[in-house]
Amino acid sequence: MELDPNEHALHNAPFLWRTPEPKKSYEAIIVGGGLHGLATAYYLAKNHGMTDIAVVERGWLGNGNAVRNTTIIRSNYLWDESAAMYEHALKLWETLSDELDYDVMFSQRGVLNLAHNLHDVRESIRRVEANRLNGVDAEWLDADAVKEFCPIVDISPEARYPVMGATLQRRGGIARHDAVVFALGRAADALGVDLIQGCEVTGIDVVDGRVTGLQTSKGPIAAGKVGLVTAGRTSLLTAMAGFDLPIQSHPLQALVSEVYEQVLNCVVMSNAVHVYVSQAHKGELVMGAGIDAFNSYAQRGGLHVIEEQMSAGMELFPQFSRARVMRTWGGIVDVCPDASPIVGLTPVENLYVNCGWGTGGFKATPGSGWVMAHTIATGEPHELNRPFSMTRFETGELIDEHGAAAVAH
Amino acid sequence: MKRLDDRGRIDHDHSFEFTYDGRTLTAHPGDTLASALLANGVDVIGTSVLMSRPRGVVTDNVTDPHAFAQVGTGSVTEPLMRMNEVEVFAGFEAEGRLHQGLLPTERESTRFEKRFAHCDVLVVGAGPAGLSAALAAADAGSRVILVDDHPHLGGALLGGEKLIDDKPATRWVADVEARLRANPDVTILTRTTAFNNGDQGAVALMERVTEHLPEAKRDGRALRRMWQVRTHELVVATGATERPLVFADNDRPGVMLAAGVRGFLHRFGLVPEKLVVFTACDDAYRTAIDLAGAGVDVQMVVDVRKDPQGSLIKRTRELGIEIRDNAAVIGTDGDADGVLTAVRVASLDGGVPEAIACDCLAVSGGWDPLFDLHLHVSGGSRWNRKLVGFVPDGSLPGIRVTGAAAGIFGTAGCRRDGHVVGLVAAEATGHGTTADGPAAPEGHDANEGPTADFVDVPGTERIHAFVDQHRDVALAGVDRALGSGIHHVEHVKRYTLVGTGTEQGRTAKVNAGRLTARHFGLDFAEVGISNARPLAQPMTFGSLAGRSLGVRFDPVRTTSIHPWHVAHGAIFEDVGQWKRPWFFPQGNEDMDAAVLRECAAVREGVGMMDASTLGKIDVKGKDAGEFLDRLYTGVMSSLKPGRARYGVMCKADGMVMDDGVVLRLADDHFMATTTTGGAAGVLDWMEDFLQTEWPYLDVWLTSVTEQWATVAVVGPKAREVMAVLAPELDVTQDAFKFMQLEDAVVAGIESRVARISFSGELAFEINVPMTYGLALWEAVFAAGQPFGITPYGTESMHVLRAEKGYFIVGQETDGTVTPLDLGLDWMIADKEFVGRRSLRRSDMLRDDRKQLVGILPVDSKDRLPEGAQLIDSAEYEIPVSMIGHVTSSYESSAMGRTFGLALVRNGRNRIGETIYAPLADRTVAVEIVDAVIFDQEGARRDG
Amino acid sequence: MFEIRCPYCGPRDEPEFKYGGQAHVAYPADPELLSDEEWARFLFVRDNSRGRYAERWNHAAGCRRWFNVIRDTGTHELVGSYRVGEQPEDAR
Amino acid sequence: MADRAEPLAALQGRINDAAFGGTTLMTVPFVAQVGLRVEPGSAAAGRVETALGLELPEVNRMSESGGRRAIWLAPDEWLVVAADGEERSLVALLEEAIAGEGSVVDLSANRTGLELAGPDARTVLATCCSLDFHPRAFGPGQCAQTLIHKAGVLVEQRGDDRYLLLVRPSFAAYVAEWLLDGMLGLKADAAA
Ligand SMILES: Cc1cc2nc3c(=O)[nH]c(=O)nc-3n(C[C@H](O)[C@H](O)[C@H](O)COP(=O)(O)OP(=O)(O)OC[C@H]3O[C@@H](n4cnc5c(N)ncnc54)[C@H](O)[C@@H]3O)c2cc1C
Ligand SMILES: NC(=O)c1ccc[n+]([C@@H]2O[C@H](COP(=O)([O-])OP(=O)(O)OC[C@H]3O[C@@H](n4cnc5c(N)ncnc54)[C@H](O)[C@@H]3O)[C@@H](O)[C@H]2O)c1
Ligand SMILES: Cc1cc2nc3c(=O)[nH]c(=O)nc-3n(C[C@H](O)[C@H](O)[C@H](O)COP(=O)(O)O)c2cc1C
Ligand SMILES: [Zn+2]
């Protein structure tokens, strides 16, 4: 089903947001009008009653990874800390459209993670078992069951890397990236949050170890508290505040095909062959490519990564041969050494950071906003984000999500 | 439309039949699907995406928002093919599907190829600018590739009646083409689209090799070929595209773009009966003039501008064509099928509209330079108010935009600019000399007037005045978006979907941006248009994958012994790119039965295994021992020549990275073995430290993984087999100890034999040059027959080593496990090694870390799945706290029971305790035991 | 797809190379002397700036040498390459 | 000694049949191959040159004399190739020459050879290798380590239109599959 853009013209357009100029000062400012920034602002207002707040965004709302991701939502992560965080988010997704009164097109069509060798199988079962005991829905399917669930996957044993089975999270799925931006922005605006676009933060004022305000392209703005929610550009911002993060920013490319009648009824991800693909509501195939190895802020990567993706895709879905890549793009993903985010306090008082979601933070959107809002409002991490602190890199208490589910989208 | 016999570049003398929507139609060689349909009077080619409105062909090129078809049938059907690009042939089949194509349902075997190419100057677009550039660069001595997406060179010159040097422009084209073809360093590719521009001149092209031919004439050749060009200089001469105007019912079949109408005349000899032209620029007058010249009844030119001047307008008047200035088409009328029958024209100052009968309305809102290849690498653009079009802004290294793509709209200017750009590009590649004059400035020909900044007709009905005809977005849709508070074009795009269709809104985006700017009273130069991205044209997955499929997708690596494994019915396991025998079933055995048999043979008699895939690194030099000491947790420098030692290495973060046995061959010579999957990574790791951290060490590394094949002879009877194979070699315990190496002739092959055991049994690993691997294997198999020698695979190997508590990298470890967690405290020598410091971090010192232990299910028949989680109590409620997981789990023939290995919190202090594996269908009690379960004294390794 | 100049073999396509992150970060001479914080910095923190950046590449499919490249992380311009032991000014 | 296995035995038939229009693919008989690591310009390198009777070639080049040739692999690395059976004597000769200042490793089984020759050889390579083999960029006596799609190879131009590819045996079939497929496509083009 797709929205008819004209039909609504006959009715009054639902209002999305105001375009305010920044006030002189705010109780709290969120830097970054991506999904996590918008969700943070929304929950600050809604859960914590803070309305003297602003989101400052250098471009337009959503112009970072928010609109560039492949929209896969799932919570079947291996480690307890991650599973708790993502499951919290998934539960929020399940009621988000109703709560925000705006259809974010969350479709729980199921996410398959394919296993192609014995190592994959072992790690998949390990994850399914851990998920189940953490209260996260997860199933192991053998190859025939995979075929039954997703008939267009090629499971023939002659394949270079035959499908040996898959994990399935039925509650996982996709949502419409742009709609989520509209929905969260509208809800935050309605609660009084100033969404300030075209406002780039160029400096962070720190006095006696404590943040007091921001320098921006629209002038200085004072702030009692500041949350940095700037994904791939976070290193540039923390440098303004005088500290570094263990983050590298990489291009991650994705692509969409032209629009076809529905052929793919679920999300399929494969680690060994490196594919993740779904078919959006409108009918375009949405596919993610591998990460480009180098770091970059250019929002683009190499075509060879896409070419490899196409070979991998054809291995699993031979009938995609005549599907066409219509548009490719790259986001800037903020990758942490353990493939888990950093959400919490910083060395600067009243300055909080939420980043490192890397290739997989879309699914966390409501959960991330929820715990970030808690952290900003109370000055203490929420129980769920406590393990995701910066200090884990010193103690070694990493939450290493590379091993079991290396395709972290 | 009607076909004129004396016009166009098609072969009028021949014709053939093809099928569209099940109807049999005729076409001529040279026809595209679009021209063929127009010639057959197929005005309605399908319906639109949201409103199901009838739609027709709009123009003669790939920017057409409607002209898409589903081509072919069965497994070779291809959705959304461009009707203006697809050439028809006898037997061609297509169906009108303007959106939502159909994917085939089966695998196809069509060939899509790739080719690499290199050049000094790549010229994209063979219009006057591109041809001039290519010729100048080639004449200067550069290696040139010239590409154009049409079957013929000439670009816009093919769709008009221009003169160059007083001769028809096509004569000039032919002349330039001949000169280029005569140059051996020039490659000309027609029917080829440049679709992606990457960094440092990496340009991707797609050539339609046999697509225009009937299946029978393709003869096994590729349908398409992707070219991966690396060019020093890229010349973008891709021309410009025309954009429409917005008015009520502007989507009716019969409403077309002006240059398209002209193109259909000149390229295909097609003309309407009665024409009206509606324009905001001079160029569309060419359509009126040319069609009048072809005998078409040109009713009127409706021009939104007041009192336009210039030679084209003058000429139009001279032909007696009525020009209605300061006027607009405010609506259109159609017949029962919706096809255009009349337009309604009114003055922009108001007044009564006048209906004018026509079957074609040729519209032009102006021209948009097309420079995607510059945008692909983050090139900028700026709005040129005078041209009323976007032009490239700023220059990028190695990329030059010329001709109409750069906003130079006159043919003479295009030639001039192309020539200069060609010379400059050649010079940049070290050929020729500086250009002989200035390039041409952007702008129209001197005889052409300015384009009006005009998008939609004031007061137009909103619902059926289309901005994006492909996505069915009308003014009303844009209004609604703009009424919601958004004002950024990207938000408008994402709200309305303008420009997100398969032609990426080529005819829509600029108008949508201008409407947005006007609505908010903003300057369009600031508002801009939504982002353009690759690909310049959509390309199929299959053609981008090329031949990298199946056996060519990823290497299948096998050892020299592999043919024997295949011949003896081995079932294989993928380990990285290697295929390794997993088990060797006999008769109807399943895996469990085969593995029990194989393991029993090894423990009771003798087994043999192909261990050739293990990584092997030759380490040579005076400092080789010191070097290895710095990388392994243990000490290697104290090893005596002729002896071997097991080693583990960590990443800098202290986590186990790889393990293997290190053999000392001489004082300054070692060979380190690695895991199969880790081989490349370990060598890279070693080289990294050697080259960048310790370049002063005298050490030389060489990969010898594939120099050596390794056959392991394992079991209590291994000595007896060895005695047969190597009569010269003293294999007695005293002469040949555990972890000792000997050079020996084995089965007549010069070998290096080592007593290394991964099973706890007496074992000999025989290493011979890879080419002798199969011969050795066969000899071992033959010599072992009297002892019942049993080939075994990786599964049995895993069972045997697990019984001994040996971990497998990647199975017991996952990047979060330290050597201490594995109980390898004894291997942490008192010296610095990479990663050591990490073992002192607080989290590494916690006593409740997960540690490697053995587990025995209380029910000795119950085999746990690997990956099962472990908890403290038999009763539990979800969520439950997990204390570890089962890393390995097997049935042991030696012990007659199931067992496993697990990582368990504080596990080593909990030996003897019972914990639980809560499975979906049952909860299994398991006892924690020492990781070494079988033969704890190690009595068996010496036989 | 980058074309990277190996200082030994010459310009080659990116797939022949392996990326190695920020250049000029030495393994600490005596890790035992470092605090947990200092050690964590070495292990995990690398420059992530926008603009000209000195980074390591290994010509994995060619001469297997590690070398350094100056690249602009904002534009992908490859300014030059230089050998291990040389300084960025040597970049050609 | 026992028989040696040809790494490409299983593909030999297809390799033989691939020829078209004078372009051929062939497997290459066994040769002795020895890996040499030595500091260029050092005394040891000088002794190696004397012992081999040839100059150690510069980057991306090969030098040849008396049936032996040295192929440049890296700034301090060469592959020395000689007739089958010479590996032992060659190792001994080189060991003696370097006298502990470097490394000499018998790699005779570590790579296997494929020879591609004929008027379309360059185009066949262009189907799977990104190097520029145009005569302006690559000529006889030149060599390079590069990729055939995802497999490493050492390419050496042995004459006009004649290329030797040395490949690890476990990748040989993969490389052959690419070359055979390239030839198949070009054969069809040539026929059209
Ligand atoms: C190709 C791709 C595929 C992906 N696929 C998935 C997937 O399938 N599932 C999934 O869960 N996740 C996926 N992700 C990851 C996901 O997109 C991100 O983790 C998530 O969107 C990041 O959160 P965010 O919304 O806060 O970041 P962003 O949307 O990037 O928000 C950061 C914002 O900060 C702004 N900003 C930066 N600097 C400044 C400054 N100085 N001043 C003011 N504002 C500033 C930026 O403009 C931007 O709008 C994918 C990412 C990519 C690139
Ligand atoms: N008077 C006007 O308003 C006006 C406006 C625009 C153009 N023109 C005329 O058009 C001509 C422009 O000459 P030109 O040489 O700049 O361009 P051109 O339009 O003559 O040639 C460009 C060629 O490039 C091809 N092409 C475009 N993108 C391609 C791609 N990605 N890959 C491969 N081929 C691609 C096109 O199909 C075309 O054949 C001149 O004659 C000019 O007078 C006039
Ligand atoms: C799930 C999803 C579906 C998309 N579908 C389309 C589409 O149908 N048409 C289109 O042109 N772009 C589509 N896009 C891509 C966007 O147009 C755009 O490229 C992407 O949001 C990144 O923005 P950028 O290209 O401006 O950098 C889609 C993107 C996503 C994430
Ligand atoms: Zn190199």
Short mmCIF file of N, CA and C in Angstrom, two decimals, chain A residues 2 5-6 8-10 14 16 19 60-61 67 118-119 122 125-126 130 132-134 154 160-161 178 197 258-261 282 299-300 307 310-311 315 318-325 327-329 395 397, chain B residues 50-51 78-82 100-101 104 107-108 114 199 228 378 471-472 474 476 480 484 487-488 491 494 502 504 531 533-534 538-542 548 550 554-555 577 810 814 843 866-867 869 879-880 918:
data_model
loop_
_atom_site.label_atom_id
_atom_site.label_comp_id
_atom_site.label_asym_id
_atom_site.label_seq_id
_atom_site.Cartn_x
_atom_site.Cartn_y
_atom_site.Cartn_z
N GLU A 2 0.54 2.17 -0.82
CA GLU A 2 1.30 3.40 -0.72
C GLU A 2 0.37 4.58 -0.58
N PRO A 5 -0.09 10.73 -2.78
CA PRO A 5 0.29 12.07 -2.34
C PRO A 5 -0.74 13.13 -2.71
N ASN A 6 -1.53 12.85 -3.71
CA ASN A 6 -2.48 13.86 -4.15
C ASN A 6 -3.78 13.82 -3.35
N HIS A 8 -4.42 13.45 -0.39
CA HIS A 8 -4.46 14.25 0.83
C HIS A 8 -4.64 15.73 0.55
N ALA A 9 -4.36 16.11 -0.67
CA ALA A 9 -4.50 17.53 -1.01
C ALA A 9 -5.94 17.97 -0.86
N LEU A 10 -6.83 17.00 -0.96
CA LEU A 10 -8.23 17.35 -0.86
C LEU A 10 -8.60 17.69 0.58
N PRO A 14 -1.94 17.57 7.34
CA PRO A 14 -1.58 17.55 8.76
C PRO A 14 -0.32 18.40 8.93
N LEU A 16 3.19 19.49 10.19
CA LEU A 16 4.35 18.75 10.68
C LEU A 16 5.11 19.52 11.76
N THR A 19 8.91 26.39 11.96
CA THR A 19 10.29 26.68 11.58
C THR A 19 10.79 27.83 12.45
N TRP A 60 18.69 19.54 7.03
CA TRP A 60 17.25 19.38 7.23
C TRP A 60 17.04 18.15 8.10
N LEU A 61 15.91 18.08 8.76
CA LEU A 61 15.67 16.98 9.69
C LEU A 61 15.75 15.64 8.95
N VAL A 67 17.68 9.02 6.80
CA VAL A 67 17.00 8.73 5.52
C VAL A 67 17.86 7.85 4.62
N LEU A 118 29.01 -24.26 8.95
CA LEU A 118 28.78 -24.83 10.28
C LEU A 118 29.00 -23.79 11.38
N HIS A 119 29.96 -22.91 11.13
CA HIS A 119 30.22 -21.86 12.10
C HIS A 119 29.00 -20.96 12.24
N ARG A 122 26.25 -22.77 14.20
CA ARG A 122 26.53 -22.81 15.63
C ARG A 122 26.23 -21.45 16.27
N ILE A 125 22.45 -20.67 16.37
CA ILE A 125 21.71 -21.36 17.44
C ILE A 125 22.06 -20.74 18.78
N ARG A 126 23.29 -20.40 18.93
CA ARG A 126 23.70 -19.73 20.18
C ARG A 126 22.86 -18.46 20.39
N ALA A 130 20.02 -17.69 23.21
CA ALA A 130 20.19 -16.55 24.11
C ALA A 130 18.98 -15.62 24.00
N ARG A 132 15.90 -16.36 23.15
CA ARG A 132 14.72 -16.95 23.75
C ARG A 132 14.75 -16.75 25.27
N LEU A 133 15.91 -16.98 25.87
CA LEU A 133 16.01 -16.87 27.32
C LEU A 133 15.99 -15.41 27.77
N ASN A 134 16.22 -14.50 26.84
CA ASN A 134 16.10 -13.08 27.16
C ASN A 134 14.70 -12.55 26.84
N ASP A 154 17.28 -19.01 -2.95
CA ASP A 154 17.83 -20.21 -3.56
C ASP A 154 18.54 -21.03 -2.49
N ARG A 160 27.45 -21.69 -4.29
CA ARG A 160 28.82 -21.57 -3.76
C ARG A 160 28.80 -21.66 -2.24
N TYR A 161 27.89 -20.96 -1.61
CA TYR A 161 27.73 -21.07 -0.16
C TYR A 161 26.28 -21.42 0.13
N ASP A 178 11.53 7.84 5.96
CA ASP A 178 11.09 9.24 5.91
C ASP A 178 9.88 9.48 6.81
N GLN A 197 16.41 23.99 11.96
CA GLN A 197 17.16 23.39 10.85
C GLN A 197 18.13 24.40 10.27
N GLU A 258 14.33 -0.26 -9.02
CA GLU A 258 13.06 0.27 -9.49
C GLU A 258 11.95 -0.47 -8.75
N VAL A 259 10.73 -0.11 -9.09
CA VAL A 259 9.59 -0.62 -8.34
C VAL A 259 9.01 -1.86 -9.03
N TYR A 260 8.85 -2.93 -8.28
CA TYR A 260 8.31 -4.18 -8.84
C TYR A 260 7.14 -4.67 -8.02
N GLU A 261 6.35 -5.51 -8.64
CA GLU A 261 5.30 -6.17 -7.87
C GLU A 261 5.97 -7.01 -6.79
N LYS A 282 6.32 0.24 -1.37
CA LYS A 282 6.02 0.69 -2.72
C LYS A 282 6.45 -0.34 -3.76
N GLN A 299 29.98 10.64 2.17
CA GLN A 299 28.68 10.04 1.87
C GLN A 299 28.64 9.31 0.54
N ARG A 300 29.75 8.70 0.20
CA ARG A 300 29.73 7.82 -0.96
C ARG A 300 30.87 6.82 -0.84
N GLU A 307 28.97 -3.75 -6.81
CA GLU A 307 29.05 -4.87 -7.77
C GLU A 307 29.13 -6.20 -7.01
N MET A 310 25.88 -7.17 -5.79
CA MET A 310 24.99 -7.72 -6.82
C MET A 310 25.27 -9.20 -7.04
N SER A 311 26.55 -9.56 -7.07
CA SER A 311 26.89 -10.98 -7.21
C SER A 311 26.33 -11.75 -6.04
N GLU A 315 23.43 -14.72 -6.04
CA GLU A 315 23.64 -16.05 -5.50
C GLU A 315 22.42 -16.51 -4.71
N PRO A 318 18.41 -15.65 -7.64
CA PRO A 318 18.72 -15.63 -9.08
C PRO A 318 17.71 -14.82 -9.89
N GLN A 319 16.49 -14.75 -9.42
CA GLN A 319 15.50 -14.06 -10.23
C GLN A 319 15.60 -12.54 -10.13
N PHE A 320 16.53 -12.05 -9.36
CA PHE A 320 16.76 -10.59 -9.34
C PHE A 320 17.63 -10.15 -10.52
N SER A 321 18.01 -11.08 -11.36
CA SER A 321 18.91 -10.75 -12.47
C SER A 321 18.45 -9.52 -13.25
N ARG A 322 17.14 -9.41 -13.50
CA ARG A 322 16.66 -8.29 -14.31
C ARG A 322 16.07 -7.15 -13.46
N ALA A 323 16.26 -7.24 -12.18
CA ALA A 323 15.91 -6.07 -11.36
C ALA A 323 16.99 -5.04 -11.61
N ARG A 324 16.66 -3.77 -11.49
CA ARG A 324 17.66 -2.75 -11.80
C ARG A 324 17.99 -1.89 -10.60
N VAL A 325 19.26 -1.66 -10.42
CA VAL A 325 19.70 -0.69 -9.40
C VAL A 325 19.36 0.69 -9.93
N ARG A 327 19.18 3.65 -7.77
CA ARG A 327 19.85 4.74 -7.06
C ARG A 327 20.71 4.14 -5.96
N THR A 328 21.91 4.63 -5.84
CA THR A 328 22.80 4.22 -4.75
C THR A 328 23.19 5.45 -3.96
N TRP A 329 23.52 5.24 -2.71
CA TRP A 329 23.97 6.37 -1.89
C TRP A 329 24.81 5.85 -0.75
N THR A 395 38.02 -0.45 30.94
CA THR A 395 37.96 -1.67 31.75
C THR A 395 38.06 -2.92 30.88
N GLU A 397 35.36 -4.02 29.38
CA GLU A 397 34.04 -4.64 29.47
C GLU A 397 33.24 -4.35 28.20
N LEU B 50 -0.79 6.01 -9.83
CA LEU B 50 -1.76 6.19 -8.76
C LEU B 50 -3.17 6.41 -9.28
N MET B 51 -3.28 7.20 -10.35
CA MET B 51 -4.61 7.61 -10.78
C MET B 51 -5.10 6.84 -11.99
N GLU B 78 12.17 -8.56 -18.81
CA GLU B 78 12.82 -7.46 -18.09
C GLU B 78 11.85 -6.30 -17.93
N PRO B 79 11.65 -5.89 -16.67
CA PRO B 79 10.69 -4.83 -16.41
C PRO B 79 11.24 -3.44 -16.73
N LEU B 80 10.32 -2.53 -16.97
CA LEU B 80 10.61 -1.10 -17.03
C LEU B 80 11.74 -0.74 -17.99
N MET B 81 11.75 -1.37 -19.14
CA MET B 81 12.77 -1.00 -20.12
C MET B 81 12.35 0.29 -20.82
N ARG B 82 13.35 1.09 -21.12
CA ARG B 82 13.09 2.40 -21.74
C ARG B 82 12.66 2.21 -23.19
N GLN B 100 5.78 -0.37 -11.62
CA GLN B 100 5.62 -1.70 -11.01
C GLN B 100 5.84 -2.83 -12.00
N GLY B 101 7.09 -3.03 -12.38
CA GLY B 101 7.42 -4.10 -13.31
C GLY B 101 7.30 -5.47 -12.67
N PRO B 104 11.24 -11.74 -13.31
CA PRO B 104 11.06 -13.13 -13.76
C PRO B 104 10.93 -14.04 -12.54
N ARG B 107 15.51 -18.60 -12.69
CA ARG B 107 16.89 -18.25 -13.00
C ARG B 107 17.06 -18.19 -14.52
N GLU B 108 17.86 -17.27 -15.01
CA GLU B 108 18.13 -17.21 -16.44
C GLU B 108 19.59 -17.52 -16.69
N LYS B 114 31.84 -8.34 -18.28
CA LYS B 114 32.52 -7.12 -17.86
C LYS B 114 33.86 -7.02 -18.56
N ASP B 199 35.84 7.66 -7.87
CA ASP B 199 37.03 8.43 -7.57
C ASP B 199 38.16 8.09 -8.53
N GLN B 228 34.64 -1.25 -17.09
CA GLN B 228 35.17 -0.57 -15.91
C GLN B 228 36.38 0.22 -16.38
N SER B 378 30.31 14.23 -5.97
CA SER B 378 30.04 15.39 -5.13
C SER B 378 30.36 16.72 -5.81
N ARG B 471 5.49 9.65 -11.18
CA ARG B 471 4.98 9.32 -9.86
C ARG B 471 3.59 9.88 -9.62
N ASP B 472 2.99 10.47 -10.66
CA ASP B 472 1.63 11.00 -10.56
C ASP B 472 1.51 12.09 -9.49
N ALA B 474 0.81 15.78 -8.76
CA ALA B 474 0.28 16.99 -9.38
C ALA B 474 0.53 18.19 -8.47
N ALA B 476 -1.42 19.69 -6.73
CA ALA B 476 -2.11 19.50 -5.45
C ALA B 476 -1.23 18.77 -4.45
N ARG B 480 0.07 20.30 -0.90
CA ARG B 480 -0.18 19.67 0.38
C ARG B 480 1.11 19.57 1.20
N SER B 484 2.27 21.74 4.91
CA SER B 484 2.46 21.02 6.17
C SER B 484 3.58 21.60 7.01
N HIS B 487 9.72 22.98 4.17
CA HIS B 487 10.09 23.85 3.07
C HIS B 487 11.39 23.45 2.39
N HIS B 488 12.01 22.38 2.87
CA HIS B 488 13.23 21.95 2.19
C HIS B 488 12.85 21.00 1.04
N HIS B 491 12.61 17.43 1.82
CA HIS B 491 11.38 17.03 2.50
C HIS B 491 10.21 16.96 1.52
N ARG B 494 10.50 13.76 -0.28
CA ARG B 494 10.20 12.59 0.54
C ARG B 494 8.73 12.54 0.94
N THR B 502 11.52 5.86 -11.61
CA THR B 502 12.65 5.18 -12.23
C THR B 502 13.48 6.09 -13.14
N GLN B 504 14.00 9.05 -12.21
CA GLN B 504 14.53 9.97 -11.20
C GLN B 504 14.13 11.42 -11.46
N ASN B 531 18.79 16.00 -4.23
CA ASN B 531 20.07 15.39 -4.54
C ASN B 531 20.00 14.40 -5.72
N ARG B 533 21.94 11.23 -7.51
CA ARG B 533 22.83 10.16 -7.08
C ARG B 533 23.06 9.21 -8.24
N PRO B 534 24.13 8.45 -8.19
CA PRO B 534 24.24 7.37 -9.16
C PRO B 534 23.08 6.41 -8.95
N PRO B 538 19.44 3.40 -14.49
CA PRO B 538 19.37 2.13 -13.75
C PRO B 538 19.98 0.99 -14.55
N MET B 539 20.65 0.10 -13.87
CA MET B 539 21.28 -1.05 -14.51
C MET B 539 20.88 -2.32 -13.77
N THR B 540 20.78 -3.41 -14.50
CA THR B 540 20.27 -4.63 -13.86
C THR B 540 21.31 -5.24 -12.91
N PHE B 541 20.78 -5.92 -11.91
CA PHE B 541 21.64 -6.63 -10.96
C PHE B 541 22.55 -7.58 -11.75
N GLY B 542 21.95 -8.28 -12.70
CA GLY B 542 22.72 -9.27 -13.46
C GLY B 542 23.88 -8.65 -14.21
N SER B 548 30.62 -12.81 -12.26
CA SER B 548 31.01 -13.20 -10.90
C SER B 548 29.86 -13.94 -10.22
N GLY B 550 28.38 -18.15 -9.22
CA GLY B 550 28.72 -19.57 -9.11
C GLY B 550 30.20 -19.79 -8.86
N ASP B 554 33.27 -16.77 -5.86
CA ASP B 554 34.29 -16.79 -4.83
C ASP B 554 35.12 -18.05 -5.05
N PRO B 555 36.43 -17.98 -4.89
CA PRO B 555 37.25 -19.16 -5.16
C PRO B 555 36.82 -20.35 -4.31
N GLN B 577 37.24 -20.20 2.25
CA GLN B 577 37.06 -20.56 0.84
C GLN B 577 37.38 -22.03 0.58
N GLY B 810 37.51 -19.62 17.04
CA GLY B 810 36.26 -19.35 16.32
C GLY B 810 35.12 -20.23 16.80
N ASP B 814 35.47 -16.23 20.44
CA ASP B 814 34.64 -15.39 19.56
C ASP B 814 35.11 -13.94 19.62
N ASP B 843 38.46 -5.67 33.75
CA ASP B 843 37.47 -6.67 33.36
C ASP B 843 38.11 -8.04 33.10
N GLU B 866 25.05 -27.41 19.97
CA GLU B 866 26.09 -26.39 20.17
C GLU B 866 25.41 -25.03 20.12
N GLY B 867 25.77 -24.19 21.03
CA GLY B 867 25.10 -22.89 21.11
C GLY B 867 24.08 -22.83 22.22
N GLN B 869 22.46 -22.42 25.73
CA GLN B 869 22.88 -21.54 26.82
C GLN B 869 22.83 -22.32 28.14
N PRO B 879 12.73 -13.49 31.46
CA PRO B 879 14.15 -13.64 31.12
C PRO B 879 14.94 -14.25 32.28
N VAL B 880 15.93 -15.04 31.90
CA VAL B 880 16.73 -15.70 32.91
C VAL B 880 18.19 -15.34 32.67
N PRO B 918 18.77 -24.94 29.36
CA PRO B 918 17.32 -24.86 29.19
C PRO B 918 16.96 -24.79 27.71
#
